[in-house]
mmCIF file of N, CA and C in Angstrom:
data_model
loop_
_atom_site.group_PDB
_atom_site.id
_atom_site.type_symbol
_atom_site.label_atom_id
_atom_site.label_comp_id
_atom_site.label_asym_id
_atom_site.label_seq_id
_atom_site.Cartn_x
_atom_site.Cartn_y
_atom_site.Cartn_z
ATOM 1 N N MET A 69 0.827 -1.200 0.000
ATOM 2 C CA MET A 69 0.000 0.000 0.000
ATOM 3 C C MET A 69 0.871 1.263 0.000
ATOM 4 N N GLU A 70 1.920 1.235 0.818
ATOM 5 C CA GLU A 70 2.801 2.401 0.903
ATOM 6 C C GLU A 70 3.515 2.643 -0.427
ATOM 7 N N THR A 71 3.871 1.556 -1.116
ATOM 8 C CA THR A 71 4.537 1.688 -2.413
ATOM 9 C C THR A 71 3.620 2.356 -3.424
ATOM 10 N N ASP A 72 2.331 1.984 -3.423
ATOM 11 C CA ASP A 72 1.368 2.614 -4.325
ATOM 12 C C ASP A 72 1.269 4.105 -4.039
ATOM 13 N N ARG A 73 1.196 4.445 -2.777
ATOM 14 C CA ARG A 73 1.103 5.859 -2.376
ATOM 15 C C ARG A 73 2.354 6.616 -2.813
ATOM 16 N N GLU A 74 3.511 6.003 -2.600
ATOM 17 C CA GLU A 74 4.768 6.644 -3.001
ATOM 18 C C GLU A 74 4.834 6.824 -4.510
ATOM 19 N N SER A 75 4.365 5.836 -5.252
ATOM 20 C CA SER A 75 4.362 5.934 -6.717
ATOM 21 C C SER A 75 3.455 7.058 -7.188
ATOM 22 N N ILE A 76 2.290 7.154 -6.577
ATOM 23 C CA ILE A 76 1.334 8.206 -6.940
ATOM 24 C C ILE A 76 1.921 9.576 -6.631
ATOM 25 N N LEU A 77 2.483 9.732 -5.441
ATOM 26 C CA LEU A 77 3.067 11.020 -5.056
ATOM 27 C C LEU A 77 4.263 11.367 -5.934
ATOM 28 N N SER A 78 5.070 10.381 -6.262
ATOM 29 C CA SER A 78 6.218 10.620 -7.131
ATOM 30 C C SER A 78 5.769 11.104 -8.504
ATOM 31 N N ALA A 79 4.769 10.445 -9.065
ATOM 32 C CA ALA A 79 4.244 10.849 -10.374
ATOM 33 C C ALA A 79 3.632 12.243 -10.310
ATOM 34 N N LEU A 80 2.925 12.525 -9.221
ATOM 35 C CA LEU A 80 2.305 13.837 -9.040
ATOM 36 C C LEU A 80 3.358 14.937 -9.024
ATOM 37 N N PHE A 81 4.388 14.758 -8.200
ATOM 38 C CA PHE A 81 5.406 15.795 -8.082
ATOM 39 C C PHE A 81 6.249 15.914 -9.349
ATOM 40 N N GLU A 82 6.450 14.808 -10.061
ATOM 41 C CA GLU A 82 7.165 14.877 -11.340
ATOM 42 C C GLU A 82 6.368 15.700 -12.348
ATOM 43 N N SER A 83 5.060 15.484 -12.378
ATOM 44 C CA SER A 83 4.195 16.246 -13.281
ATOM 45 C C SER A 83 4.210 17.727 -12.933
ATOM 46 N N ILE A 84 4.141 18.029 -11.648
ATOM 47 C CA ILE A 84 4.167 19.420 -11.199
ATOM 48 C C ILE A 84 5.501 20.066 -11.569
ATOM 49 N N ALA A 85 6.600 19.335 -11.377
ATOM 50 C CA ALA A 85 7.922 19.880 -11.708
ATOM 51 C C ALA A 85 8.024 20.199 -13.196
ATOM 52 N N ILE A 86 7.473 19.336 -14.039
ATOM 53 C CA ILE A 86 7.493 19.584 -15.484
ATOM 54 C C ILE A 86 6.682 20.829 -15.808
ATOM 55 N N ASP A 87 5.481 20.940 -15.218
ATOM 56 C CA ASP A 87 4.642 22.114 -15.465
ATOM 57 C C ASP A 87 5.322 23.388 -14.979
ATOM 58 N N ILE A 88 5.927 23.337 -13.799
ATOM 59 C CA ILE A 88 6.610 24.512 -13.258
ATOM 60 C C ILE A 88 7.781 24.899 -14.156
ATOM 61 N N SER A 89 8.485 23.913 -14.678
ATOM 62 C CA SER A 89 9.596 24.190 -15.593
ATOM 63 C C SER A 89 9.095 24.903 -16.843
ATOM 64 N N MET A 90 7.971 24.441 -17.391
ATOM 65 C CA MET A 90 7.410 25.083 -18.581
ATOM 66 C C MET A 90 6.946 26.502 -18.261
ATOM 67 N N ILE A 91 6.347 26.683 -17.088
ATOM 68 C CA ILE A 91 5.903 28.011 -16.665
ATOM 69 C C ILE A 91 7.108 28.932 -16.510
ATOM 70 N N SER A 92 8.157 28.413 -15.883
ATOM 71 C CA SER A 92 9.375 29.204 -15.692
ATOM 72 C C SER A 92 9.973 29.612 -17.034
ATOM 73 N N ASP A 93 9.987 28.682 -17.983
ATOM 74 C CA ASP A 93 10.496 29.000 -19.322
ATOM 75 C C ASP A 93 9.667 30.099 -19.971
ATOM 76 N N GLU A 94 8.354 30.036 -19.803
ATOM 77 C CA GLU A 94 7.471 31.058 -20.386
ATOM 78 C C GLU A 94 7.726 32.419 -19.739
ATOM 79 N N ILE A 95 7.953 32.428 -18.435
ATOM 80 C CA ILE A 95 8.253 33.681 -17.737
ATOM 81 C C ILE A 95 9.564 34.264 -18.260
ATOM 82 N N LYS A 96 10.561 33.412 -18.432
ATOM 83 C CA LYS A 96 11.846 33.884 -18.969
ATOM 84 C C LYS A 96 11.672 34.409 -20.389
ATOM 85 N N ARG A 97 10.855 33.722 -21.183
ATOM 86 C CA ARG A 97 10.643 34.111 -22.575
ATOM 87 C C ARG A 97 10.007 35.490 -22.655
ATOM 88 N N THR A 98 9.075 35.767 -21.746
ATOM 89 C CA THR A 98 8.396 37.057 -21.771
ATOM 90 C C THR A 98 9.160 38.123 -20.997
ATOM 91 N N ALA A 99 10.269 37.730 -20.366
ATOM 92 C CA ALA A 99 11.172 38.647 -19.658
ATOM 93 C C ALA A 99 10.471 39.467 -18.581
ATOM 94 N N LEU A 100 9.589 38.824 -17.844
ATOM 95 C CA LEU A 100 8.908 39.529 -16.754
ATOM 96 C C LEU A 100 9.778 39.523 -15.500
ATOM 97 N N GLU A 101 9.821 40.640 -14.837
ATOM 98 C CA GLU A 101 10.512 40.756 -13.562
ATOM 99 C C GLU A 101 9.548 40.327 -12.460
ATOM 100 N N PRO A 102 10.065 39.968 -11.255
ATOM 101 C CA PRO A 102 9.190 39.486 -10.186
ATOM 102 C C PRO A 102 8.016 40.405 -9.846
ATOM 103 N N GLY A 103 8.204 41.714 -9.878
ATOM 104 C CA GLY A 103 7.116 42.623 -9.524
ATOM 105 C C GLY A 103 6.368 43.198 -10.705
ATOM 106 N N GLN A 104 6.763 42.812 -11.903
ATOM 107 C CA GLN A 104 6.149 43.375 -13.111
ATOM 108 C C GLN A 104 4.738 42.826 -13.297
ATOM 109 N N ILE A 105 3.853 43.676 -13.779
ATOM 110 C CA ILE A 105 2.464 43.273 -13.993
ATOM 111 C C ILE A 105 2.351 42.477 -15.286
ATOM 112 N N CYS A 106 1.662 41.338 -15.206
ATOM 113 C CA CYS A 106 1.413 40.517 -16.392
ATOM 114 C C CYS A 106 0.139 41.008 -17.063
ATOM 115 N N ALA A 107 0.220 41.312 -18.334
ATOM 116 C CA ALA A 107 -0.945 41.821 -19.062
ATOM 117 C C ALA A 107 -2.064 40.800 -19.112
ATOM 118 N N SER A 108 -1.729 39.533 -19.297
ATOM 119 C CA SER A 108 -2.764 38.510 -19.460
ATOM 120 C C SER A 108 -3.488 38.196 -18.163
ATOM 121 N N GLY A 109 -2.749 38.136 -17.052
ATOM 122 C CA GLY A 109 -3.368 37.727 -15.799
ATOM 123 C C GLY A 109 -3.682 38.862 -14.853
ATOM 124 N N GLY A 110 -3.089 40.012 -15.089
ATOM 125 C CA GLY A 110 -3.355 41.153 -14.235
ATOM 126 C C GLY A 110 -2.687 41.084 -12.876
ATOM 127 N N GLY A 111 -1.702 40.200 -12.709
ATOM 128 C CA GLY A 111 -1.001 40.100 -11.440
ATOM 129 C C GLY A 111 0.495 40.177 -11.659
ATOM 130 N N THR A 112 1.248 40.155 -10.570
ATOM 131 C CA THR A 112 2.701 40.138 -10.707
ATOM 132 C C THR A 112 3.140 38.755 -11.158
ATOM 133 N N ARG A 113 4.370 38.644 -11.585
ATOM 134 C CA ARG A 113 4.896 37.348 -12.037
ATOM 135 C C ARG A 113 4.719 36.289 -10.951
ATOM 136 N N ASN A 114 5.030 36.650 -9.708
ATOM 137 C CA ASN A 114 4.918 35.688 -8.611
ATOM 138 C C ASN A 114 3.474 35.245 -8.400
ATOM 139 N N GLU A 115 2.532 36.176 -8.491
ATOM 140 C CA GLU A 115 1.123 35.828 -8.314
ATOM 141 C C GLU A 115 0.647 34.896 -9.415
ATOM 142 N N VAL A 116 1.062 35.187 -10.642
ATOM 143 C CA VAL A 116 0.670 34.343 -11.771
ATOM 144 C C VAL A 116 1.265 32.952 -11.610
ATOM 145 N N LEU A 117 2.536 32.871 -11.210
ATOM 146 C CA LEU A 117 3.181 31.581 -11.020
ATOM 147 C C LEU A 117 2.477 30.780 -9.928
ATOM 148 N N LEU A 118 2.166 31.423 -8.812
ATOM 149 C CA LEU A 118 1.460 30.726 -7.734
ATOM 150 C C LEU A 118 0.076 30.268 -8.175
ATOM 151 N N GLY A 119 -0.596 31.105 -8.954
ATOM 152 C CA GLY A 119 -1.910 30.724 -9.474
ATOM 153 C C GLY A 119 -1.823 29.516 -10.385
ATOM 154 N N LEU A 120 -0.808 29.483 -11.235
ATOM 155 C CA LEU A 120 -0.630 28.345 -12.135
ATOM 156 C C LEU A 120 -0.275 27.078 -11.366
ATOM 157 N N ILE A 121 0.552 27.203 -10.344
ATOM 158 C CA ILE A 121 0.894 26.045 -9.512
ATOM 159 C C ILE A 121 -0.356 25.515 -8.824
ATOM 160 N N ALA A 122 -1.182 26.407 -8.294
ATOM 161 C CA ALA A 122 -2.422 25.984 -7.641
ATOM 162 C C ALA A 122 -3.336 25.265 -8.626
ATOM 163 N N THR A 123 -3.405 25.761 -9.852
ATOM 164 C CA THR A 123 -4.223 25.117 -10.878
ATOM 165 C C THR A 123 -3.705 23.715 -11.175
ATOM 166 N N VAL A 124 -2.387 23.579 -11.286
ATOM 167 C CA VAL A 124 -1.792 22.265 -11.545
ATOM 168 C C VAL A 124 -2.114 21.313 -10.402
ATOM 169 N N LEU A 125 -1.954 21.782 -9.166
ATOM 170 C CA LEU A 125 -2.254 20.936 -8.010
ATOM 171 C C LEU A 125 -3.712 20.510 -8.004
ATOM 172 N N ASP A 126 -4.618 21.436 -8.253
ATOM 173 C CA ASP A 126 -6.043 21.103 -8.300
ATOM 174 C C ASP A 126 -6.307 20.039 -9.343
ATOM 175 N N ARG A 127 -5.747 20.233 -10.524
ATOM 176 C CA ARG A 127 -5.979 19.288 -11.623
ATOM 177 C C ARG A 127 -5.434 17.907 -11.267
ATOM 178 N N GLU A 128 -4.232 17.845 -10.717
ATOM 179 C CA GLU A 128 -3.609 16.560 -10.404
ATOM 180 C C GLU A 128 -4.317 15.850 -9.256
ATOM 181 N N LEU A 129 -4.773 16.595 -8.277
ATOM 182 C CA LEU A 129 -5.409 15.974 -7.118
ATOM 183 C C LEU A 129 -6.829 15.513 -7.414
ATOM 184 N N LEU A 130 -7.457 16.084 -8.435
ATOM 185 C CA LEU A 130 -8.821 15.691 -8.785
ATOM 186 C C LEU A 130 -8.857 14.468 -9.691
ATOM 187 N N VAL A 131 -7.716 14.103 -10.252
ATOM 188 C CA VAL A 131 -7.675 12.955 -11.181
ATOM 189 C C VAL A 131 -7.756 11.660 -10.415
#
């Protein structure tokens, strides 16, 4: 049972890491600074990143 749980958590965190990497690449591509306002989301880079991470977590935990 513990192995199944560990496998699920490992897959979850691997998926999140991949998504965060893609998000980070997009932030670098758009050259946003930490406090700069994002036109698409209306928040700072950090707020947008946290929002995207929360979305990824919600999606992964609901599956």
